[in-house]
Coordinates of C-alpha atoms in Angstrom, one line a residue:
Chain A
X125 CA -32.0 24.1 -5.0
X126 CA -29.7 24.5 -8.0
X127 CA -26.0 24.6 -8.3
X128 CA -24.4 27.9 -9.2
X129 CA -21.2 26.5 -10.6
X130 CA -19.2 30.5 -11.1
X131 CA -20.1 30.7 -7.2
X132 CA -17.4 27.6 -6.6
X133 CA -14.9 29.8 -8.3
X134 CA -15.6 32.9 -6.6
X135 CA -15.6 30.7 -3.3
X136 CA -12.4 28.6 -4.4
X137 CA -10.2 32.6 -4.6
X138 CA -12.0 33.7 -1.1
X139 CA -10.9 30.4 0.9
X140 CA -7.7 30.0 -0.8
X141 CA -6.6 32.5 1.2
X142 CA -6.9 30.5 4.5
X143 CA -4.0 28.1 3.2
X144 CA -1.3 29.7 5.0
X145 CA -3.0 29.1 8.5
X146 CA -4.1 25.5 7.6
X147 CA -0.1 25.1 6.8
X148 CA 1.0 26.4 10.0
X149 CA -1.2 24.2 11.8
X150 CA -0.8 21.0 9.8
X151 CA 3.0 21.0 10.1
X152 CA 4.4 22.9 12.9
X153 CA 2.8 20.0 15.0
X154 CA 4.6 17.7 12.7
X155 CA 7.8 18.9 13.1
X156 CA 7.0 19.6 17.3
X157 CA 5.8 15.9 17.1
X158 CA 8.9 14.3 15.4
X159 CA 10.9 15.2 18.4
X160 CA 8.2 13.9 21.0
X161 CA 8.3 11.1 18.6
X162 CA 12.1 10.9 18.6
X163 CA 12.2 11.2 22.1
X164 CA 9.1 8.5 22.9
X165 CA 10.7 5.9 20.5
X166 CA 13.9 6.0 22.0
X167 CA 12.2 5.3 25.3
X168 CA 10.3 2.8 23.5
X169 CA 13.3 0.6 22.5
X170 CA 15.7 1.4 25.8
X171 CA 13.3 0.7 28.2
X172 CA 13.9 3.0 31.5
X173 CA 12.2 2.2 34.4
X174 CA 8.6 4.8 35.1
X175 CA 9.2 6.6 31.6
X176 CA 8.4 3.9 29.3
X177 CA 5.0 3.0 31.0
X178 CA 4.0 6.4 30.6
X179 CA 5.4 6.7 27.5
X180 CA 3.8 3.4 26.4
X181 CA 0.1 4.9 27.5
X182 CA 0.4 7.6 25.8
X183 CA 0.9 6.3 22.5
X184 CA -1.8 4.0 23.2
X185 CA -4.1 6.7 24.4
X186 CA -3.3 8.6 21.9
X187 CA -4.0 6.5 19.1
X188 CA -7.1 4.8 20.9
X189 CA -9.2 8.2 21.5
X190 CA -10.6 11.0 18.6
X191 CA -7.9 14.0 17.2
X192 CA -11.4 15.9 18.2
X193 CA -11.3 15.3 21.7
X194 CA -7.4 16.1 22.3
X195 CA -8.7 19.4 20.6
X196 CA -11.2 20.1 23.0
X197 CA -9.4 19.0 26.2
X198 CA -6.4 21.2 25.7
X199 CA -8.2 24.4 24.2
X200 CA -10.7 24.1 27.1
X201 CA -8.2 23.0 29.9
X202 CA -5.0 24.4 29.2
X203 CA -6.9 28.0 29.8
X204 CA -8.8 26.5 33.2
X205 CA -5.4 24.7 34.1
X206 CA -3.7 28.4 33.8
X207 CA -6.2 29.9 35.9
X208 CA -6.5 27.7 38.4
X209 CA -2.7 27.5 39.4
X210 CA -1.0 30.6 38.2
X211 CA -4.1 33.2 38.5
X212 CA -2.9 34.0 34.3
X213 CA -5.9 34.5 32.2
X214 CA -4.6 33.1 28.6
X215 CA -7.3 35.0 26.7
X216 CA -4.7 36.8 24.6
X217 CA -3.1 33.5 23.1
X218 CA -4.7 32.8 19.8
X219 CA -7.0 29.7 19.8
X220 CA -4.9 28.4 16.6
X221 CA -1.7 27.9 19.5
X222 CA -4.1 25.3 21.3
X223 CA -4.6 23.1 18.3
X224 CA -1.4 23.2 17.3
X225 CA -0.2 21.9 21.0
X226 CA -3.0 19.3 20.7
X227 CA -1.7 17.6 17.3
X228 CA 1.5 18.5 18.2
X229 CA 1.4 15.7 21.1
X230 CA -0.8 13.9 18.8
X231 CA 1.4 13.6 16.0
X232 CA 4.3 12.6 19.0
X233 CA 2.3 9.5 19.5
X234 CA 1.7 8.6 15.4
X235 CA 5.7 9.5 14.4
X236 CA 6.9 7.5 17.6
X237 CA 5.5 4.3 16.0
X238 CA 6.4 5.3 12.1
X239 CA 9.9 6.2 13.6
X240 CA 10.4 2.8 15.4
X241 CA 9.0 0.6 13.0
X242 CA 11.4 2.1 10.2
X243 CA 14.4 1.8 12.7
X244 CA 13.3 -1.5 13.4
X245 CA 13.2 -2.1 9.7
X246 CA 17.1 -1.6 9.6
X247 CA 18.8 -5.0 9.4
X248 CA 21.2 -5.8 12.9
X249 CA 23.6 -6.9 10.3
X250 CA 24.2 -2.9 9.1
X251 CA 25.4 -2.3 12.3
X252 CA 27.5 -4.6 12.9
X253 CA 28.5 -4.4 9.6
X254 CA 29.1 -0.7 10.9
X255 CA 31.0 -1.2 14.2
X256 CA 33.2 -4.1 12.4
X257 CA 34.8 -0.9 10.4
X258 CA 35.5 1.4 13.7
X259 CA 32.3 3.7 12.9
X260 CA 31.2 5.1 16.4
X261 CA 27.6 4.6 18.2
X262 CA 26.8 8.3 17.2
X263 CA 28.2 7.7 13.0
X264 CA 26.5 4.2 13.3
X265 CA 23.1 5.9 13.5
X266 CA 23.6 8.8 11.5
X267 CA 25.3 7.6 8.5
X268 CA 24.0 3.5 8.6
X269 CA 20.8 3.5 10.3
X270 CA 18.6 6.5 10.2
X271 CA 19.1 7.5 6.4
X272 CA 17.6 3.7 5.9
X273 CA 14.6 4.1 8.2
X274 CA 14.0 7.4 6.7
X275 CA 13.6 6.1 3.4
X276 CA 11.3 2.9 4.6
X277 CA 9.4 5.3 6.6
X278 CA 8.4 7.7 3.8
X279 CA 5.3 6.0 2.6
X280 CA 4.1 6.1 5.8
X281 CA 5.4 9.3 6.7
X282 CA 3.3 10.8 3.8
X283 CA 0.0 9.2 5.4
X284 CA 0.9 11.2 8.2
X285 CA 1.3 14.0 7.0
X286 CA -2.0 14.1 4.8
X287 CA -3.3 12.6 7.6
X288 CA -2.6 15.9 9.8
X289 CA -3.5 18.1 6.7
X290 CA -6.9 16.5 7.1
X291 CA -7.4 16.7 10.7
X292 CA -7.2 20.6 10.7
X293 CA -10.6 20.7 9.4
X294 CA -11.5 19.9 13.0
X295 CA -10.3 23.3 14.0
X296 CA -12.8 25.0 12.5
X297 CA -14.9 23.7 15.5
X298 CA -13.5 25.8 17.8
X299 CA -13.6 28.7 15.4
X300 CA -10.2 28.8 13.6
X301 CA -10.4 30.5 10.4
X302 CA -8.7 27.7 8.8
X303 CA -10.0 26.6 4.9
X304 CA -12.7 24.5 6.2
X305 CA -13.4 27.6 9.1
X306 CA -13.3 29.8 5.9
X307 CA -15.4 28.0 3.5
X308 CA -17.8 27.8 6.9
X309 CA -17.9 31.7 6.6
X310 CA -18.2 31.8 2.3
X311 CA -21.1 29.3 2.8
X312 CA -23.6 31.3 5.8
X313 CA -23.1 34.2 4.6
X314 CA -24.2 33.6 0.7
X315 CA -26.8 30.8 1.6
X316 CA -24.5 28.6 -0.4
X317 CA -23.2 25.8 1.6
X318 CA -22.8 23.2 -1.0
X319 CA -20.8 25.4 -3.6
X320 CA -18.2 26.7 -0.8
X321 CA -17.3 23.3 0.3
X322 CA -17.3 21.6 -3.3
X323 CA -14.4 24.5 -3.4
X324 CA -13.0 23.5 0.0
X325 CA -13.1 20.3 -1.2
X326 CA -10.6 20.8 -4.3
X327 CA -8.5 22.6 -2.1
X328 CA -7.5 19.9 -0.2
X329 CA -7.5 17.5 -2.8
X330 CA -5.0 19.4 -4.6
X331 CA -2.8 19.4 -1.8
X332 CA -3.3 15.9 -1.3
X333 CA -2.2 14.8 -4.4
X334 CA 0.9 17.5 -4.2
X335 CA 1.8 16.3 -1.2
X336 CA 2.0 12.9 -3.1
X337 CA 3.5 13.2 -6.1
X338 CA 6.6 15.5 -3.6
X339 CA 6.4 11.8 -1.5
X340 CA 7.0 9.5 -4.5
X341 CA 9.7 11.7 -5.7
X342 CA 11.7 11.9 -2.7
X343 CA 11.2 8.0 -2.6
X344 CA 12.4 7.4 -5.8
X345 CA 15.7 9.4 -4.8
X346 CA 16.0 8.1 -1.9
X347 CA 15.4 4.4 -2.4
X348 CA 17.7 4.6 -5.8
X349 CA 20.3 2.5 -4.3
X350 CA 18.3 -0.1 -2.4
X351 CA 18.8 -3.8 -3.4
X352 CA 15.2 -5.4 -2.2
X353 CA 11.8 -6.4 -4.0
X354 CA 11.0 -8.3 -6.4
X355 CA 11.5 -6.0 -9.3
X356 CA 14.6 -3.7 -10.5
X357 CA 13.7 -0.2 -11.1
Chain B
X89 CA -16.7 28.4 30.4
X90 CA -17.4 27.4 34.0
X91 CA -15.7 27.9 36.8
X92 CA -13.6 25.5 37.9
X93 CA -12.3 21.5 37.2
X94 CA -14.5 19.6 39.2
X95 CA -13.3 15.7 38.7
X96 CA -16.5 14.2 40.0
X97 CA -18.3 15.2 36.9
X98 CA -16.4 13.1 34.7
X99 CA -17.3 9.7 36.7
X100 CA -21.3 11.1 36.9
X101 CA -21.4 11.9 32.9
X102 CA -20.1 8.2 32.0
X103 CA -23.3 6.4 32.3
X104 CA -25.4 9.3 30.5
X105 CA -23.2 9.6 27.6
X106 CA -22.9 5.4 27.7
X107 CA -27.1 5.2 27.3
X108 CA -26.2 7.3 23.5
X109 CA -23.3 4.5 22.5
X110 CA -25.6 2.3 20.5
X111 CA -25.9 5.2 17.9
X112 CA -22.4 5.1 17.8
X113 CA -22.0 1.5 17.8
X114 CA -24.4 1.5 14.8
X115 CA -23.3 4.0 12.9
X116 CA -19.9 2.2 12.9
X117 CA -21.2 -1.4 12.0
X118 CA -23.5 -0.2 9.1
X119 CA -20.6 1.9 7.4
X120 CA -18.1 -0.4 7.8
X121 CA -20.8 -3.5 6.7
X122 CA -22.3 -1.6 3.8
X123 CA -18.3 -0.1 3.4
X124 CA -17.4 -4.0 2.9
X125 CA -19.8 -5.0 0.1
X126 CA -19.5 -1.5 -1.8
X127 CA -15.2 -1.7 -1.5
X128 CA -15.7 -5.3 -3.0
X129 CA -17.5 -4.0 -5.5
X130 CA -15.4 -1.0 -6.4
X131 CA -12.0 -2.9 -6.3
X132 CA -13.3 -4.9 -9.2
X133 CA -12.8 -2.6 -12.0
X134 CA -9.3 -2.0 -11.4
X135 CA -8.7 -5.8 -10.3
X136 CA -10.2 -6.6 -14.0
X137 CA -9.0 -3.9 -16.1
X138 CA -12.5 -2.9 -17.3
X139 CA -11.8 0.5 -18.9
X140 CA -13.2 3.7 -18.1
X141 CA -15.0 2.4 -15.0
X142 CA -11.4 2.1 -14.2
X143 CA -10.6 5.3 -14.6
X144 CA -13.9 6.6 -12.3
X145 CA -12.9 4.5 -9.5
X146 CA -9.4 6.0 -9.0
X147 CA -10.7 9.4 -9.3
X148 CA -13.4 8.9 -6.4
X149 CA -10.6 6.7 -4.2
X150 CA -8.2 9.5 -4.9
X151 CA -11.2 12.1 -3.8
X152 CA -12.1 10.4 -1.1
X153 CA -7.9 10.3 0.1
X154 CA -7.6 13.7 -0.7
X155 CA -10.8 15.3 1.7
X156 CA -11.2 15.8 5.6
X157 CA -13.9 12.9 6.2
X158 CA -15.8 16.2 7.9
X159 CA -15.9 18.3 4.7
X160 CA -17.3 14.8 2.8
X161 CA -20.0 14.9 5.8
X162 CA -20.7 18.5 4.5
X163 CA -20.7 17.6 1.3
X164 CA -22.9 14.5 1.6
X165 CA -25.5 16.1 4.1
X166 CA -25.3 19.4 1.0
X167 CA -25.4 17.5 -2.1
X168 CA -27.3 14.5 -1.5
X169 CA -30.6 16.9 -1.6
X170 CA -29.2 17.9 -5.3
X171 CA -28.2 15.1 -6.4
X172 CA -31.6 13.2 -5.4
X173 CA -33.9 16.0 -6.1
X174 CA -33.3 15.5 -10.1
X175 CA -35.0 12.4 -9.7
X176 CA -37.9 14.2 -7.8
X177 CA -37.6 13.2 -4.9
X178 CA -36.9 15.4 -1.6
X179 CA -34.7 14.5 1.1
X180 CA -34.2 17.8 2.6
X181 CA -35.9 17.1 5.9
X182 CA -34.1 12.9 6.3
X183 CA -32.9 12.2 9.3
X184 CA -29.0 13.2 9.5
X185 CA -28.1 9.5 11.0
X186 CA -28.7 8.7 6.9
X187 CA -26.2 11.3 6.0
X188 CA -23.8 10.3 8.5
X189 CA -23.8 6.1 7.0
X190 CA -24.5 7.7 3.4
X191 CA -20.7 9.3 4.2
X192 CA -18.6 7.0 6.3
X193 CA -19.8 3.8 4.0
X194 CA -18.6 6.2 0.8
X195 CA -15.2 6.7 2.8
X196 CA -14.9 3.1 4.0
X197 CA -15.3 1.8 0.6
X198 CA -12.7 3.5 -1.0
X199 CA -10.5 2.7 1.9
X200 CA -11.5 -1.0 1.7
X201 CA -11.4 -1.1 -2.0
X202 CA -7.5 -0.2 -1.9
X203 CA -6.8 -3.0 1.2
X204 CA -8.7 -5.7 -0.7
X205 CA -6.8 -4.7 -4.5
X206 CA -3.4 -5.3 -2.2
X207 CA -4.6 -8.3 -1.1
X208 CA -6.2 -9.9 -3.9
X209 CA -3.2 -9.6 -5.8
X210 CA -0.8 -11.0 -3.4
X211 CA -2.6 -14.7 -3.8
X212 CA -0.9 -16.6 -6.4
X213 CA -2.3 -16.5 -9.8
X214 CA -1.4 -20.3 -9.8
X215 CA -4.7 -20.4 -7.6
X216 CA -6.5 -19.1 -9.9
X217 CA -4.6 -21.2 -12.8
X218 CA -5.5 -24.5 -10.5
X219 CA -8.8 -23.4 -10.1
X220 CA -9.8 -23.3 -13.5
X221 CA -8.1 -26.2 -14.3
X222 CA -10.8 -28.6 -11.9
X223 CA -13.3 -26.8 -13.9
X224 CA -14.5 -23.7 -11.4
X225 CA -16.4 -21.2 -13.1
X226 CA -14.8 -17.6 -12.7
X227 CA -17.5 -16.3 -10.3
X228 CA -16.2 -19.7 -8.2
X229 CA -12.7 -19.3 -8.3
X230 CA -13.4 -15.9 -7.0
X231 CA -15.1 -16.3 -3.5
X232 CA -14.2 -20.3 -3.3
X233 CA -10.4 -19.7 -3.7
X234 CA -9.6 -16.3 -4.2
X235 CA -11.0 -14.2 -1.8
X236 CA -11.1 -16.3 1.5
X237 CA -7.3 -16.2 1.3
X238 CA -7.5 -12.6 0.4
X239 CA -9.6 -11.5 3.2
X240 CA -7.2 -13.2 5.6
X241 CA -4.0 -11.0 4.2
X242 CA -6.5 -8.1 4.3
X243 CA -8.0 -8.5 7.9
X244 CA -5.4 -6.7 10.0
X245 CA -5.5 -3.6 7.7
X246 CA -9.4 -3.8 8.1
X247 CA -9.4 -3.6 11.3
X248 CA -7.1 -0.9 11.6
X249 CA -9.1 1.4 9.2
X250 CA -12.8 0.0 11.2
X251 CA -10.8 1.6 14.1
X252 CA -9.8 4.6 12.7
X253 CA -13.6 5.0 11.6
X254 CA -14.8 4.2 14.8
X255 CA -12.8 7.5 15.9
X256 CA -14.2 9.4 12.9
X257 CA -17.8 8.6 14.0
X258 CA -16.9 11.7 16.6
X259 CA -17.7 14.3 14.0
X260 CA -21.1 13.1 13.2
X261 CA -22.5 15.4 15.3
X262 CA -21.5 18.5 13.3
X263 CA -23.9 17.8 11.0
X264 CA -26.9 17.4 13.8
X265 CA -26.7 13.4 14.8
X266 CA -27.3 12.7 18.6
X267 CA -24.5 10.0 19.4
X268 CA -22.2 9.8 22.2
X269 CA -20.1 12.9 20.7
X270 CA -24.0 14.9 20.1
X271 CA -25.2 14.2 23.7
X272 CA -21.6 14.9 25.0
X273 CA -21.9 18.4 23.5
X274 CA -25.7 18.9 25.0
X275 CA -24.3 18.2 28.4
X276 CA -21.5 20.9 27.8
X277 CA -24.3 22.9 27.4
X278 CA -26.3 21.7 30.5
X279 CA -23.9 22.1 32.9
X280 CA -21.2 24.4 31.6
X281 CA -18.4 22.4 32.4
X282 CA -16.4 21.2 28.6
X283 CA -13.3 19.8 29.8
X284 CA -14.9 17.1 31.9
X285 CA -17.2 16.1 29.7
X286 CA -14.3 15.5 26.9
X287 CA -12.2 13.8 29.4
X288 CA -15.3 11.0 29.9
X289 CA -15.9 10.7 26.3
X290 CA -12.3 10.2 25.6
X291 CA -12.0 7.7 28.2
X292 CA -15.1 5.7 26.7
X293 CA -13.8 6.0 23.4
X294 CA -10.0 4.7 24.3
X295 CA -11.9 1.6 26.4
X296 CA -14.2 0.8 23.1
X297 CA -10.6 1.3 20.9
X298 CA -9.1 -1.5 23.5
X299 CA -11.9 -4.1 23.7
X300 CA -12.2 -3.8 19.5
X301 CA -7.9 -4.2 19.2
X302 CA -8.3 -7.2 21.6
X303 CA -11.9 -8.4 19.2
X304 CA -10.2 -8.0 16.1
X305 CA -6.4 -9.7 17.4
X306 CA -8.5 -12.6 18.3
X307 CA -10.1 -13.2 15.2
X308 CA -6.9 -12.5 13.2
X309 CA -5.5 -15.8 15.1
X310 CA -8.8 -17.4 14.5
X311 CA -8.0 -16.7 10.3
X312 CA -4.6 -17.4 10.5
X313 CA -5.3 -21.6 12.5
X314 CA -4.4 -23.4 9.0
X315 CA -1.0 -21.3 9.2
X316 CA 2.4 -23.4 10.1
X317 CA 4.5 -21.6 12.6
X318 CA 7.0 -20.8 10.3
X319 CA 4.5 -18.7 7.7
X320 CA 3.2 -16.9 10.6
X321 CA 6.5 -15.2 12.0
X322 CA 6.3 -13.7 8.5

């Protein structure tokens, strides 16, 4: 077997043009999940009685099982769910909508965590530092707390979202013409699997490392005024 | 897909899929062992400043950060054939299962490399200083004094990513290995029914996630017995 290096090109133009799609389903579960992930933190922190169980195991379950397997269970059961109880064949919805429900209640369960550990990371001190000058409950959190947890949560915010970028691939599993779906495509039908997904490959790297260098500039804004470390920058 | 939800096939496909967990189980530990010395190894150059080497280890971490771990399985079970068949020698018809620990050691060691970088460089150089000082060679300074402390502050964050690999081990079957994840899909095939099948593999994968949190917790208290209270609530 030899490598036809022009071939990577000539793949790299044909699956760039499944970016869009990998987009739409790497953050419209992110920004579905950061209100799940809102929502399940707060719980998390104000315990109510019945909700924070549940919400408790599923975070846990969440985190404990394969992105895969949420995948699967919601593109095959959502369908046999809808069948079952409202006699609706869903055969019209697009199989893209089911993976982007499935991360979308995984991501809940990873930004709960990364949302409560950088609220968490908020000294007690800033808010009654807050309170001591008249600020209400409601200016307390916008103004004092969550612009500080933002900015401690970035690095691992980032992870996330790279981390989301990544699981898409999976979607190609159950046929979504995402990059990796695409470069599946490219590769069967010009015999030349290893070319296609050395292009695949560079694809997401380059997003990777966009998404990256975006992340360390917003940090450097947004930590400019911070007074912690070891070093001055 | 079949007809309807039938709850008693999630209970019965339990023990079948369990009898395929060793696969799993040793995918996971070769990775993450082989992962272990091969991260060691690869956090060196940028631990020592050696140049160039340097330069090729942040490239393949920075790869290896910026795939899907299933288009490095592709690329693995792709390019290994090249990459070994200029030496002469053909691979083409290896079992996958070598594929599969060729490509999750790869990814743990650069995963690894990073967690043992950040903790090697958070022991005091004074250790090192000290260490010299009674006369230890550099090679002893290294695993005597260096590194056991080291692998404590790394522990936690190697347990996290052996878990998160763990989960990865699902997609080994794309590429033709018969684990857990490859007989679950055979059964989908078998009897027609997917969701079940995914609800009892999920359910043995969150139970082997618990037991390893609960593993790893206990030996992170077993590392940290020389620790005062006081250094611990840090």
């Amino acid at each position: 077997m030899q490598l036809d290096i022009p071939f990577i090109w000539t793949a790299f133009t044909e699956i760039i043009k499944a970016l869009p799609l990998t987009l739409i389903i790497a953050i419209a579960p992110i920004l579905i999940g950061l209100l799940i992930g809102i929502a399940v933190a707060f719980l998390r922190m104000n315990p109510i009685k019945i909700l924070t169980p549940i919400a408790n195991f599923y975070v846990s379950f969440y985190r404990g099982t394969p992105v895969i397997m949420h995948i699967m269970i919601i593109y095959f059961g959502v369908p046999i769910l809808f069948e079952s109880t409202f006699g609706i064949s869903l055969n019209f919805v697009p199989i893209a909508v089911f993976v982007i429900i499935a991360l979308a209640l995984n991501a809940g369960a990873y930004l709960s965590e990364i949302i409560r550990s950088g609220i968490l990371s908020v000294s007690k001190g800033q808010i009654d530092a807050a309170y001591s000058i008249g600020m209400t409950t409601s200016e307390t959190l916008r103004r004092i707390v969550l612009p500080q947890a933002f900015a401690s949560a970035i690095p691992n915010l980032t992870n996330i979202i790279i981390g989301f970028l990544h699981a898409t691939s999976i979607a190609f599993l159950v046929s979504v013409k995402e990059l990796t779906g695409a470069a599946n495509i490219v590769a069967s039908s010009n015999l030349k699997f290893l070319e296609a997904f050395i292009a695949v490959g560079i694809i997401y790297w380059g997003i990777t490392i966009i998404i990256e260098l975006f992340a360390q500039l917003i940090e450097r804004k947004i930590t400019a005024y911070s007074n912690t470390g070891v070093a001055r920058n | 897909m079949g007809s309807s939800f039938e709850p008693s096939l999630i209970v019965e496909s339990i023990p079948k899929l369990l009898s395929y967990l060793h696969i799993t189980i040793e995918i996971l530990a070769l990775s993450v062992g082989l992962g272990l010395l091969l991260g060691i190894l690869i956090a060196m150059p940028r631990l020592y400043h050696i140049p160039i080497l340097k330069e090729i280890v942040t490239v393949y971490i920075s790869f290896i950060r910026g795939t899907p771990i299933l288009i490095q399985l592709f690329l693995v079970f792709y390019g290994l054939p090249v990459v070994v068949g200029l030496f002469g020698i053909d691979i083409t018809r290896m079992d996958p299962f070598y594929f599969v620990i060729v490509t999750y050691t790869l990814s743990n060691a650069a995963a690894f490399s990073e967690i043992f970088r950040g903790a090697i460089t958070s022991v005091d150089y004074g250790q090192t200083e000290a260490a010299y000082s009674i006369g230890l060679t550099p090679l002893q300074n290294f695993y005597r004094i260096v590194f056991p402390q080291a692998f404590r502050v790394a522990f936690p964050n190697i347990a996290n990513a052996s878990i998160s690999s763990l989960k990865d081990t699902s997609l080994a079957f794309s590429i033709g290995v018969m684990d857990m994840m490859g007989r679950g899909e055979t059964l989908i095939s078998a009897t027609m029914h997917a969701v079940e099948i995914y609800i009892s593999l999920a359910i043995i994968y969150y139970v082997i996630v618990l037991i390893f949190e609960r593993l790893f917790k206990w030996i992170e208290r077993y590392l940290n017995r020389y620790l005062v209270k006081d250094e611990l609530s840090l």
